[in-house]
XYZ file of C-alpha atoms in Angstrom:
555
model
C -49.336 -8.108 -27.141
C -46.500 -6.573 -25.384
C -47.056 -8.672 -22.239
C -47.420 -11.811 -24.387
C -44.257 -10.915 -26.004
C -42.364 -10.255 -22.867
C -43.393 -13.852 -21.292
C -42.124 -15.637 -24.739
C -39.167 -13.755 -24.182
C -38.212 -14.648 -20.430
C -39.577 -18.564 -21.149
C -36.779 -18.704 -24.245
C -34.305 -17.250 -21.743
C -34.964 -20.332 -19.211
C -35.613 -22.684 -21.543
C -32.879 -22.175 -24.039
C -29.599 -20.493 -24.581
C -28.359 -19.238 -28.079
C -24.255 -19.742 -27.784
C -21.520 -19.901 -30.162
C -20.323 -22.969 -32.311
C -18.729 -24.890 -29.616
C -20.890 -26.064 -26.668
C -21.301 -28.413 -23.694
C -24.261 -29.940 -22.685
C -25.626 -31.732 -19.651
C -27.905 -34.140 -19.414
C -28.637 -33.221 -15.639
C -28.688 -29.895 -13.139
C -26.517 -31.621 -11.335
C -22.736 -31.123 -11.393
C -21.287 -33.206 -8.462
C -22.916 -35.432 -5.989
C -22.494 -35.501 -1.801
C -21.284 -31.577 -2.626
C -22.123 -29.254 0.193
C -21.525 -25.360 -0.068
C -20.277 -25.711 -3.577
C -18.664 -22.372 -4.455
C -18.393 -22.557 -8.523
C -15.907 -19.624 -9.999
C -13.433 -19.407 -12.918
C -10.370 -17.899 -13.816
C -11.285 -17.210 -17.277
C -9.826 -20.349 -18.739
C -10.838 -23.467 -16.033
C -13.558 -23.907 -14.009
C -13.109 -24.754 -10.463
C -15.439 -26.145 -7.554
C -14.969 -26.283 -3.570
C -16.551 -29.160 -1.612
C -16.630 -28.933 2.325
C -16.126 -31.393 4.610
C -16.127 -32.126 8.208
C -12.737 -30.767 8.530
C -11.217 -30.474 5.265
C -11.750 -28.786 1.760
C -11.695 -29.964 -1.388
C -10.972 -28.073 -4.779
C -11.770 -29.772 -8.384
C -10.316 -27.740 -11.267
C -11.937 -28.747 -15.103
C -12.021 -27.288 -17.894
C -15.969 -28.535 -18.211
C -18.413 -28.613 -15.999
C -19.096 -31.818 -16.815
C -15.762 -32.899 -15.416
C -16.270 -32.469 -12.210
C -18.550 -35.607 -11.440
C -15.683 -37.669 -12.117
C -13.063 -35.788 -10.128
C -11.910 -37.723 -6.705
C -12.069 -36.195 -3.300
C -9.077 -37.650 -1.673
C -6.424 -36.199 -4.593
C -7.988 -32.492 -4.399
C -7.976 -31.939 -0.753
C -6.216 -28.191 -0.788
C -6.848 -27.588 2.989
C -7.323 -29.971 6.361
C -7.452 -28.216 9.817
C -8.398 -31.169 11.346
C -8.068 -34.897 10.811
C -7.774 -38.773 12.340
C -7.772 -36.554 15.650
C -4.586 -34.726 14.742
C -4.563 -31.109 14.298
C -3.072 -29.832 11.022
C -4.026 -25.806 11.512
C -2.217 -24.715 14.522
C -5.179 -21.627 14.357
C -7.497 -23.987 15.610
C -5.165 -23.916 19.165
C -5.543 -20.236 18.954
C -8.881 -19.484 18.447
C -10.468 -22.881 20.621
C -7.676 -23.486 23.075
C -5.563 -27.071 23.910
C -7.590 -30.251 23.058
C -10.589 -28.572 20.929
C -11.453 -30.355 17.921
C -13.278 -29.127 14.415
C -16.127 -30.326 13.184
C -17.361 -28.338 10.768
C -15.093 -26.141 7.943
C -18.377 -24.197 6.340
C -18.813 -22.183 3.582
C -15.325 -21.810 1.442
C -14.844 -19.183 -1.030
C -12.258 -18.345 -3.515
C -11.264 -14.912 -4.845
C -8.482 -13.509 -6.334
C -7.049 -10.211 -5.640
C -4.668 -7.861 -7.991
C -2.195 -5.231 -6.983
C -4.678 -3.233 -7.987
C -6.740 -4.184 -5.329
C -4.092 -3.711 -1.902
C -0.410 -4.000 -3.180
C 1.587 -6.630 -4.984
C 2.458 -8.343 -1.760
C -1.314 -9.499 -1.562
C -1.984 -10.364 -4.705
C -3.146 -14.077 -5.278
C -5.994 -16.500 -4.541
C -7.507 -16.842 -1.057
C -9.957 -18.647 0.583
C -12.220 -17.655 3.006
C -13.991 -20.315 5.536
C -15.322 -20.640 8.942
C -14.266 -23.523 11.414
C -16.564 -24.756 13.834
C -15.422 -26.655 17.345
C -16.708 -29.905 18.231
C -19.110 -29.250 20.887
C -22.214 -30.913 22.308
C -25.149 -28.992 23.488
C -27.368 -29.471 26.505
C -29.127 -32.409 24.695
C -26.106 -34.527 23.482
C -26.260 -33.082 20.131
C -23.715 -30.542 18.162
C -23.400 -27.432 19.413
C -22.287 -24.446 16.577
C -21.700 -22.043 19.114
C -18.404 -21.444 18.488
C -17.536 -20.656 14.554
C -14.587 -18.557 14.049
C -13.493 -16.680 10.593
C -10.332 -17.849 8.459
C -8.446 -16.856 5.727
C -6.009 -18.912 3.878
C -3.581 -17.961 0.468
C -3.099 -20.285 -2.141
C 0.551 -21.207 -2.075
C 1.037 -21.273 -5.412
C -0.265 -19.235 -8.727
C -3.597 -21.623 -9.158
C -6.973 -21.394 -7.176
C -6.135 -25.195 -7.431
C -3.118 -25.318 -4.991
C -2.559 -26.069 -1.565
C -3.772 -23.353 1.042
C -1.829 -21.741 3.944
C -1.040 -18.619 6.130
C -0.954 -15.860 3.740
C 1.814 -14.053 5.428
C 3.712 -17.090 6.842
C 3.217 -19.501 3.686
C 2.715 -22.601 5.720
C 0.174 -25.163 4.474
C -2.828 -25.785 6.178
C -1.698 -22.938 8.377
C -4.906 -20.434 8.619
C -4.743 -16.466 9.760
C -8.095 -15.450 11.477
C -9.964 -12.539 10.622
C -8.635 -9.412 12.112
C -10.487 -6.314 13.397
C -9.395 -2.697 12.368
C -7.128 -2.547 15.455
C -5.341 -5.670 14.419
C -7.113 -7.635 16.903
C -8.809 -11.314 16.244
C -12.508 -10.800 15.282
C -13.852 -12.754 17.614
C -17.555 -13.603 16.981
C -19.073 -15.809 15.839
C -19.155 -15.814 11.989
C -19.298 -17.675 8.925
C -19.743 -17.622 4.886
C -17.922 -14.586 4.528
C -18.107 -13.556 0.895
C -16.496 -10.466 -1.163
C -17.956 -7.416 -2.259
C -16.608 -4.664 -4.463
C -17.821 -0.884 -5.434
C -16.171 -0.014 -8.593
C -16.699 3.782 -8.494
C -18.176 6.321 -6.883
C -17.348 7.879 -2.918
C -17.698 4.320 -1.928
C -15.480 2.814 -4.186
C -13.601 -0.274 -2.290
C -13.414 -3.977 -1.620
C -15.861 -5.493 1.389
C -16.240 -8.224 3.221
C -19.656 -9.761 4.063
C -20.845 -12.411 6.777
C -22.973 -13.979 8.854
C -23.606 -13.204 12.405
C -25.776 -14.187 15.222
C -27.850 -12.368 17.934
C -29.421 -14.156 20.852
C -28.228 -17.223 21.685
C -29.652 -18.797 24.108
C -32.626 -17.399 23.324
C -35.658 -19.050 21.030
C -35.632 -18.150 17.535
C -39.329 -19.132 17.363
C -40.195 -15.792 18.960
C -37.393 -14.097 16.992
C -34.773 -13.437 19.972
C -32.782 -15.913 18.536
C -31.524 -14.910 14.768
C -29.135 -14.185 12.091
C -27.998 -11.089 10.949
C -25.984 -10.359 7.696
C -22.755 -8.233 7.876
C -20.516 -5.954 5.822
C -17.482 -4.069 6.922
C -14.559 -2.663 4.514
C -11.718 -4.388 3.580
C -7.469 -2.983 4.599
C -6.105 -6.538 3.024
C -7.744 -9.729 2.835
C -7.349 -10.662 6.322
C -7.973 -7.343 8.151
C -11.112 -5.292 7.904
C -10.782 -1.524 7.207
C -14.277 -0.610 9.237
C -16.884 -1.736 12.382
C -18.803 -4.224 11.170
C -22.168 -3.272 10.299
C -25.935 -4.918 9.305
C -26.940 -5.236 6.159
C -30.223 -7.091 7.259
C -31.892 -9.539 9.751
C -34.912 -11.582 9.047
C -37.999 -9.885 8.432
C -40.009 -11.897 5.864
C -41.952 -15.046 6.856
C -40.484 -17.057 4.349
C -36.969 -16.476 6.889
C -38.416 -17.447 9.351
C -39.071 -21.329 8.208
C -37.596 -23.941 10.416
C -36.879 -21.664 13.490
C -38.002 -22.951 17.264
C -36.297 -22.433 20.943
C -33.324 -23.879 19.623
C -32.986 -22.894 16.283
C -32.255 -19.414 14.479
C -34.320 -17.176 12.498
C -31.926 -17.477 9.740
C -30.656 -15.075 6.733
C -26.860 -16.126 5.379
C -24.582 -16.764 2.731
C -24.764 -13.277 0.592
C -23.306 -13.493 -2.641
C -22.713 -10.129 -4.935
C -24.131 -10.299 -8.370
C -23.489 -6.918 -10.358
C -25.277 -5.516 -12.765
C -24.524 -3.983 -16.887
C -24.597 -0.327 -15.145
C -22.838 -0.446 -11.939
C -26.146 -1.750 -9.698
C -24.663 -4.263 -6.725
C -27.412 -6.991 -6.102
C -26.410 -9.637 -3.069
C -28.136 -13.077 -2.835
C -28.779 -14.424 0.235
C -30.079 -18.086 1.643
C -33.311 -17.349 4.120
C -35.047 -19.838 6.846
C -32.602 -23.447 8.048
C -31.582 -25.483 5.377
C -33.250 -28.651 7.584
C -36.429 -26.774 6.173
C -38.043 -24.755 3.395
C -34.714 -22.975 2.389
C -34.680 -20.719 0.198
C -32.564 -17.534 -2.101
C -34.162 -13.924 -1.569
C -32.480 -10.479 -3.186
C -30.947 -7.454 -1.597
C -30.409 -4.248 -3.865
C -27.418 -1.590 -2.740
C -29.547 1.943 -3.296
C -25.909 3.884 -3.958
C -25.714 5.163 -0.409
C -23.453 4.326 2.222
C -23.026 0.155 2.353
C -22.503 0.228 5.752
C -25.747 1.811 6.366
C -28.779 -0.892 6.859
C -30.904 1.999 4.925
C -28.720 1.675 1.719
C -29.794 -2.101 1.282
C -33.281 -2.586 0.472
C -35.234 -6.313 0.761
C -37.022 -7.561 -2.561
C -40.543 -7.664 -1.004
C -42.228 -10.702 -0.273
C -45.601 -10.094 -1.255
C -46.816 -8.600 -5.223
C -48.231 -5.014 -4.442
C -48.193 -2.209 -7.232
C -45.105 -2.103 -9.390
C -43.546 -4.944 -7.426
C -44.214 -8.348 -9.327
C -41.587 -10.326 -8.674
C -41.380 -11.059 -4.546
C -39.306 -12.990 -2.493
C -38.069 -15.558 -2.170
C -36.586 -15.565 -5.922
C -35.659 -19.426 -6.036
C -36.847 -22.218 -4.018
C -36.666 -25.871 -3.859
C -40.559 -26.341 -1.134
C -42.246 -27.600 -4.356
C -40.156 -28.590 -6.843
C -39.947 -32.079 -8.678
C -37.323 -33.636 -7.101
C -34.931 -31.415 -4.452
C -35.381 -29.736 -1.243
C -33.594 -27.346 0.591
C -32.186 -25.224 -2.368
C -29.639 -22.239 -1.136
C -25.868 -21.214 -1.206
C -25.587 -19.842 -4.960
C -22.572 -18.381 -6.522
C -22.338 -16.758 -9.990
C -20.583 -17.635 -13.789
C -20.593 -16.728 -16.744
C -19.628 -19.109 -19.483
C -16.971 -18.464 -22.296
C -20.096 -16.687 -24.741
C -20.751 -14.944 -21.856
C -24.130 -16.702 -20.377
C -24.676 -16.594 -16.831
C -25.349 -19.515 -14.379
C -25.488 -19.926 -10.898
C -24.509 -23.005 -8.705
C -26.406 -23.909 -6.116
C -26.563 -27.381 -3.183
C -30.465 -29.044 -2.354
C -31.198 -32.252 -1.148
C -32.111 -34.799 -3.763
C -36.275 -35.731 -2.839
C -37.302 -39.209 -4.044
C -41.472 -40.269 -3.198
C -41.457 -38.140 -0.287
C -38.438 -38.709 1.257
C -34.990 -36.285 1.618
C -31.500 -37.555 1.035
C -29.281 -37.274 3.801
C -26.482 -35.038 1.493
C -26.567 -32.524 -0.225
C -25.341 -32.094 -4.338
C -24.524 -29.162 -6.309
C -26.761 -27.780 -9.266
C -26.309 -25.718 -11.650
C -29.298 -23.688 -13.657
C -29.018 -20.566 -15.646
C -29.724 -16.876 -14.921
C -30.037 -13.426 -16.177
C -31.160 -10.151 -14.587
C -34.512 -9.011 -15.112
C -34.497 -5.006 -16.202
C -38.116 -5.109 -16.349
C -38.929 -5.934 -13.102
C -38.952 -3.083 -9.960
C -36.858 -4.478 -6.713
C -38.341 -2.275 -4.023
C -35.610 0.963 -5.225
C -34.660 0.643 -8.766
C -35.143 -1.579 -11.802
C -33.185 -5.132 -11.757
C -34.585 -8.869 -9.773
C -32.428 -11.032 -10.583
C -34.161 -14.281 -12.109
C -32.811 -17.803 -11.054
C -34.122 -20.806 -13.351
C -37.650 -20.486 -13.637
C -37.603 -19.784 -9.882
C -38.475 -23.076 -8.346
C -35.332 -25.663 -8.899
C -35.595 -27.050 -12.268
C -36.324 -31.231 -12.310
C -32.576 -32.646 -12.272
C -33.043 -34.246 -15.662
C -33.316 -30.728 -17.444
C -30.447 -30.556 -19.691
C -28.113 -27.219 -19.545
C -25.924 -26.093 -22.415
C -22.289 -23.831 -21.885
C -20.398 -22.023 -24.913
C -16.874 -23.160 -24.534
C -16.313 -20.345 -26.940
C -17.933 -17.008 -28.193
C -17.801 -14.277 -28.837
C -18.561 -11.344 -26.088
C -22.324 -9.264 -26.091
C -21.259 -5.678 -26.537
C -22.370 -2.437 -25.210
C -25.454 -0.711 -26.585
C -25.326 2.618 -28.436
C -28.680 4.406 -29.265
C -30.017 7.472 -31.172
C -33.473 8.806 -30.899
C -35.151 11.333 -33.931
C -38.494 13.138 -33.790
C -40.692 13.228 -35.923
C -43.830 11.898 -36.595
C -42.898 9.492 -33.471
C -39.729 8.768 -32.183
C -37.459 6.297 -33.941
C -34.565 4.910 -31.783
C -31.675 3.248 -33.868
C -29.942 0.407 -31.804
C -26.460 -1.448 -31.697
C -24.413 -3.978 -29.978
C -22.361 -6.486 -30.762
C -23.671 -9.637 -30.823
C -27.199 -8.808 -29.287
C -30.514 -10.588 -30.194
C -32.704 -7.744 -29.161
C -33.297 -4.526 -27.276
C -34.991 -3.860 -24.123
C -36.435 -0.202 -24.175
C -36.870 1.869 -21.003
C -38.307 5.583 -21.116
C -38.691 8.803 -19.173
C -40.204 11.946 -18.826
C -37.373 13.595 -16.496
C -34.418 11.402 -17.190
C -34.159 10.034 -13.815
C -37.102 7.549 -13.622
C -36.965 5.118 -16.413
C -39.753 2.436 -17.001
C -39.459 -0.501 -19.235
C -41.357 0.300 -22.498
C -40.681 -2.836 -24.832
C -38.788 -5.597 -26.140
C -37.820 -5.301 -29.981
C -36.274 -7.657 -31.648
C -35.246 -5.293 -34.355
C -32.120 -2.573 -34.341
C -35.005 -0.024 -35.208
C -38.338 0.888 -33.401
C -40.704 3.800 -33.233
C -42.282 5.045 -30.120
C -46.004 5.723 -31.165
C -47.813 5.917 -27.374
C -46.299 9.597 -26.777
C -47.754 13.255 -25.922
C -47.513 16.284 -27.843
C -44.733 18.422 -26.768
C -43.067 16.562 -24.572
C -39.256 15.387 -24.549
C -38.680 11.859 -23.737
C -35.302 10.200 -22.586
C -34.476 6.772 -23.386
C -31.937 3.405 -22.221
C -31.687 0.603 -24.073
C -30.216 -2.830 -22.928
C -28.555 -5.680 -25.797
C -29.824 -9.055 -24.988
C -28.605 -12.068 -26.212
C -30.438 -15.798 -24.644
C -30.541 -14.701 -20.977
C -27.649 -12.666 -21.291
C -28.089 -8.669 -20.695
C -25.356 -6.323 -21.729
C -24.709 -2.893 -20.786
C -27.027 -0.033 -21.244
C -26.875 2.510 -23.596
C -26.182 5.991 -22.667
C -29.819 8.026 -22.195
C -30.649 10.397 -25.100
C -33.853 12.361 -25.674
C -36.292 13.362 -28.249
C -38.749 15.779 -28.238
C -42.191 14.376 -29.710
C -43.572 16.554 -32.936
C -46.773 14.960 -33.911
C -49.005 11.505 -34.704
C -48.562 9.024 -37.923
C -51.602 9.602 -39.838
C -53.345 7.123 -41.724
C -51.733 7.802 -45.037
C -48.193 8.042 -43.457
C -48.828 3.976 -42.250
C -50.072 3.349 -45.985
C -46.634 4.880 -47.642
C -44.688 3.356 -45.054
C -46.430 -0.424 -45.683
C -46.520 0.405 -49.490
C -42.461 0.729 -49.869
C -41.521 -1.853 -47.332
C -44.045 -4.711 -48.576
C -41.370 -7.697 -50.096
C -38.088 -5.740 -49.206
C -36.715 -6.287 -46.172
C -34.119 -3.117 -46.490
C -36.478 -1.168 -48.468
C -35.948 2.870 -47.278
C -39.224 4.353 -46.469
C -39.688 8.007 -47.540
C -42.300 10.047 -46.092
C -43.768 12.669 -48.483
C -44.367 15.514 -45.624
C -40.377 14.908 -44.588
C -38.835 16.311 -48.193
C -37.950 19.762 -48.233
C -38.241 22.111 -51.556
C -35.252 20.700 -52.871
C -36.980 17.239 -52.486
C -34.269 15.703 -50.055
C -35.221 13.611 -47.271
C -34.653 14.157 -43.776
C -33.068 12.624 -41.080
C -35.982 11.003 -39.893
C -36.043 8.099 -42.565
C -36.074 5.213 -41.349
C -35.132 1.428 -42.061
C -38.261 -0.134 -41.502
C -40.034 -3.501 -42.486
C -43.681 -4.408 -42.827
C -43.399 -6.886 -40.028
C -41.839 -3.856 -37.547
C -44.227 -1.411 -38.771
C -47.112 -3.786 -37.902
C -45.670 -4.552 -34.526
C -45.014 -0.919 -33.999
C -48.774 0.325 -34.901
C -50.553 -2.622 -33.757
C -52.609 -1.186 -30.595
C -51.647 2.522 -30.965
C -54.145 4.972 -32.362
C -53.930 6.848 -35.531
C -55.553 9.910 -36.941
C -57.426 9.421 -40.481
């Protein structure tokens, strides 16, 4: 029953989404055609979208999602390093030399920093990128070996403005990524991304990239490959630490699409943070000219410029592990291929959705561009990652057929924090709350350290039946509400003191049967003076049912 439950319960959350009054709806995934390395964010009141190009990028601002199909290229171009054979970014000079060309601005990001985060003088949105020179390899073709890493500032208050040097405000003027000692970084690197640690000894703002190792070498036998990087941040421009490795391919499913030319290939990480304080990354894994794909990191709470503190969803269902890498993929859907790059919303109720760019796959054949997607997500609590609870769930998993319709809240209202109590007694009741929640999910523990998931209840009130005698047992609850989860409650404990029997399920049927709210009183819980303890409950036929239903009782 519980299983059954559970599956209803995560099909509703892909299938549906329960918002506010005010909605908007799509009639496709799809949010923008010919859209590569879409990077989706919002400032809390607009939604904006970045498009790449061969030497330019493009930035739509709506305030739907739906708006950005219609938006025109030409009008929204924020940043051009390179154009009609005229260089607009005198960086490009600096990092390539006289005469080099770009072919290739990859990967833009947007984030905006407070004073908070390094001073008032760096405050404001910037964009991160990587330009690539036109080269040819040995064959004629492109050559990527040389991909340098940019940051520009938004000249003006809105993600939506022109971009420039952040310390010289000149448009289309880009600063390279510095090193600790102030010097370029320069390696070759691209989709750098931001990370933060909100508390804690590691507390601080990051920087992740990609990297390569080996070129030159064949990927096919793995001497050629990728490598995903992290270093601390001094400003947005200048890192704070040596780079180090998150991860490098190690999973078949990364290795898809390498040979003597091509990469083993793991890139574009993307944070996604949990209720509690848990720092997930996203990553794209194997060439996107082949069975691309989005697998999970998890950050353990150790050092995050230690390889050990990141540990790989495993690819392959063993023991508690169910859910395996890769978590979404495009090899067998409907009608896309070559699903990767995501980056993370949350609508105005407070729904999550990730954006994401595939090739559109008509009766066996791929498009030639890419467009960007959009499906819903939520973080599964039940599932075990490889260290801790938390895989984050993307769609249903496999890209969703483009004519699936997905609904925003342009308003609503926000899914509060959980607050719990637990009584002993003849079980353990737990008493839920949070704002705007459908539903609970339960975890338990015998220590208080190691929580697993117990339940889902759809009620504020549930009793713990499947217990031992003498034994304390520590609880966490997380609100849901559609695929939303909230934060969890803090853990409080109970100490079990015996079984319902058989007559306590008949009293408790008898005085809830036909009232909804009726107060259940327990015969063996009133004291001389014929008061009732504080282990009354609220409880319902239909709860009571789903509570006993499977458990054993004494007669």
């Amino acid at each position: 029953m519980k299983k059954l439950f559970v599956s209803l319960f995560v099909w509703a959350m892909l299938c549906a989404l329960t918002l506010g009054a005010s909605a908007e709806t799509l009639n496709s995934t799809q949010v923008r055609s010919s859209n590569a390395d879409p990077w989706l964010f919002t400032d809390g009141e607009k939604y904006y979208l970045t498009q790449t190009g061969t030497s330019r990028i493009a930035v739509f601002e709506s305030s739907t999602i739906r708006g950005f199909a219609s938006k025109s290229l030409v009008s929204n171009i924020k940043y051009t390093a390179y154009y009609n054979g005229v260089v607009y970014d005198p960086t490009v000079i600096e990092l390539f030399g006289e005469g080099a060309a770009i072919n290739g601005t990859w990967s833009p990001e947007i984030h905006y920093f407070s004073e908070e985060d390094f001073g008032a003088e760096y405050a404001g949105w910037y964009m991160f990128l990587a330009l690539r020179q036109t080269l040819s390899n040995a064959s004629g073709g492109t050559s990527s070996a040389m991909v340098r890493l940019v940051v520009l500032r938004s000249m003006g208050d809105s993600p939506a403005d022109t971009y420039g040097h952040p310390e010289l405000g000149i448009e289309n003027y880009s600063q390279p990524l510095l090193t600790e000692d102030g010097e370029i970084y320069d390696e070759w690197g691209c989709g750098q991304s931001i990370l933060r640690i909100s508390e804690g000894p590691y507390k601080g703002i990051y920087a992740t990239w990609v990297a390569e190792e080996g070129r030159g070498g064949s990927g096919a036998d793995g001497k050629f490959y990728q490598k995903l990087m992290i270093a601390k941040l001094e400003n947005p421009w200048t890192l704070a630490s040596e780079p180090a490795i998150i991860t490098t391919p190690t999973q078949a499913w990364e290795y898809k699409g390498s040979s003597a030319t091509h990469p083993r290939v793991v890139e574009g990480c993307t944070a996604v943070y949990g209720t509690n304080g848990e720092v997930f990354l996203t990553y794209s894994g194997s060439g996107y000219w082949s069975d691309y794909g989005l697998g999970q990191l998890t950050w353990t709470g150790g050092d995050p410029l230690k390889t050990s503190s990141w540990v790989k969803l495993p690819d392959t269902a063993s023991g508690k592990i169910t859910l395996t890498n890769p978590i979404f993929t495009a090899t067998t859907a409907d009608n896309l291929r070559g699903a990767g790059h995501a980056s993370f919303i949350r609508d105005k109720g407070g729904s999550g959705f990730f954006c994401y760019h595939a090739y559109p796959y008509t009766n066996g054949t791929k498009a030639s561009a890419r467009r960007a997607y959009i499906e819903p997500y939520y973080i599964d609590y039940t599932a075990w990652n490889g260290t801790a609870y938390g895989v984050i769930r993307l769609g249903s998993g496999v890209a969703a057929n483009t004519a699936t319709t997905v609904t925003f809240a342009s308003t609503g209202e926000a899914l509060g924090q959980a607050t719990l109590t637990a009584k002993s007694g003849k079980g353990i009741t737990l008493r839920m709350r949070a704002a705007n929640a459908d539903g609970y999910m339960i975890y338990r523990s015998t220590d208080g350290e190691i929580f697993t998931y117990l339940t889902t209840a759809d009620m504020a009130v549930y009793v713990d039946c499947d217990i031992a005698e003498n034994t304390t047992y520590y609880y966490r609850v997380y609100p849901y509400r559609a695929e939303e989860i909230g934060a969890a409650s803090a853990v409080v404990s109970a100490k079990y003191a015996g079984v319902y029997t058989y007559a306590d399920i008949l009293r408790i049927l008898r005085h809830a049967d036909g009232d909804s709210s009726a107060k259940v009183y327990r015969t063996d819980d009133r004291d001389n003076s014929g008061s009732v303890d504080a282990r009354d409950a609220l409880l319902t036929r239909h709860h009571i049912l789903n509570t006993i239903k499977g458990k054993e009782t004494q007669k």
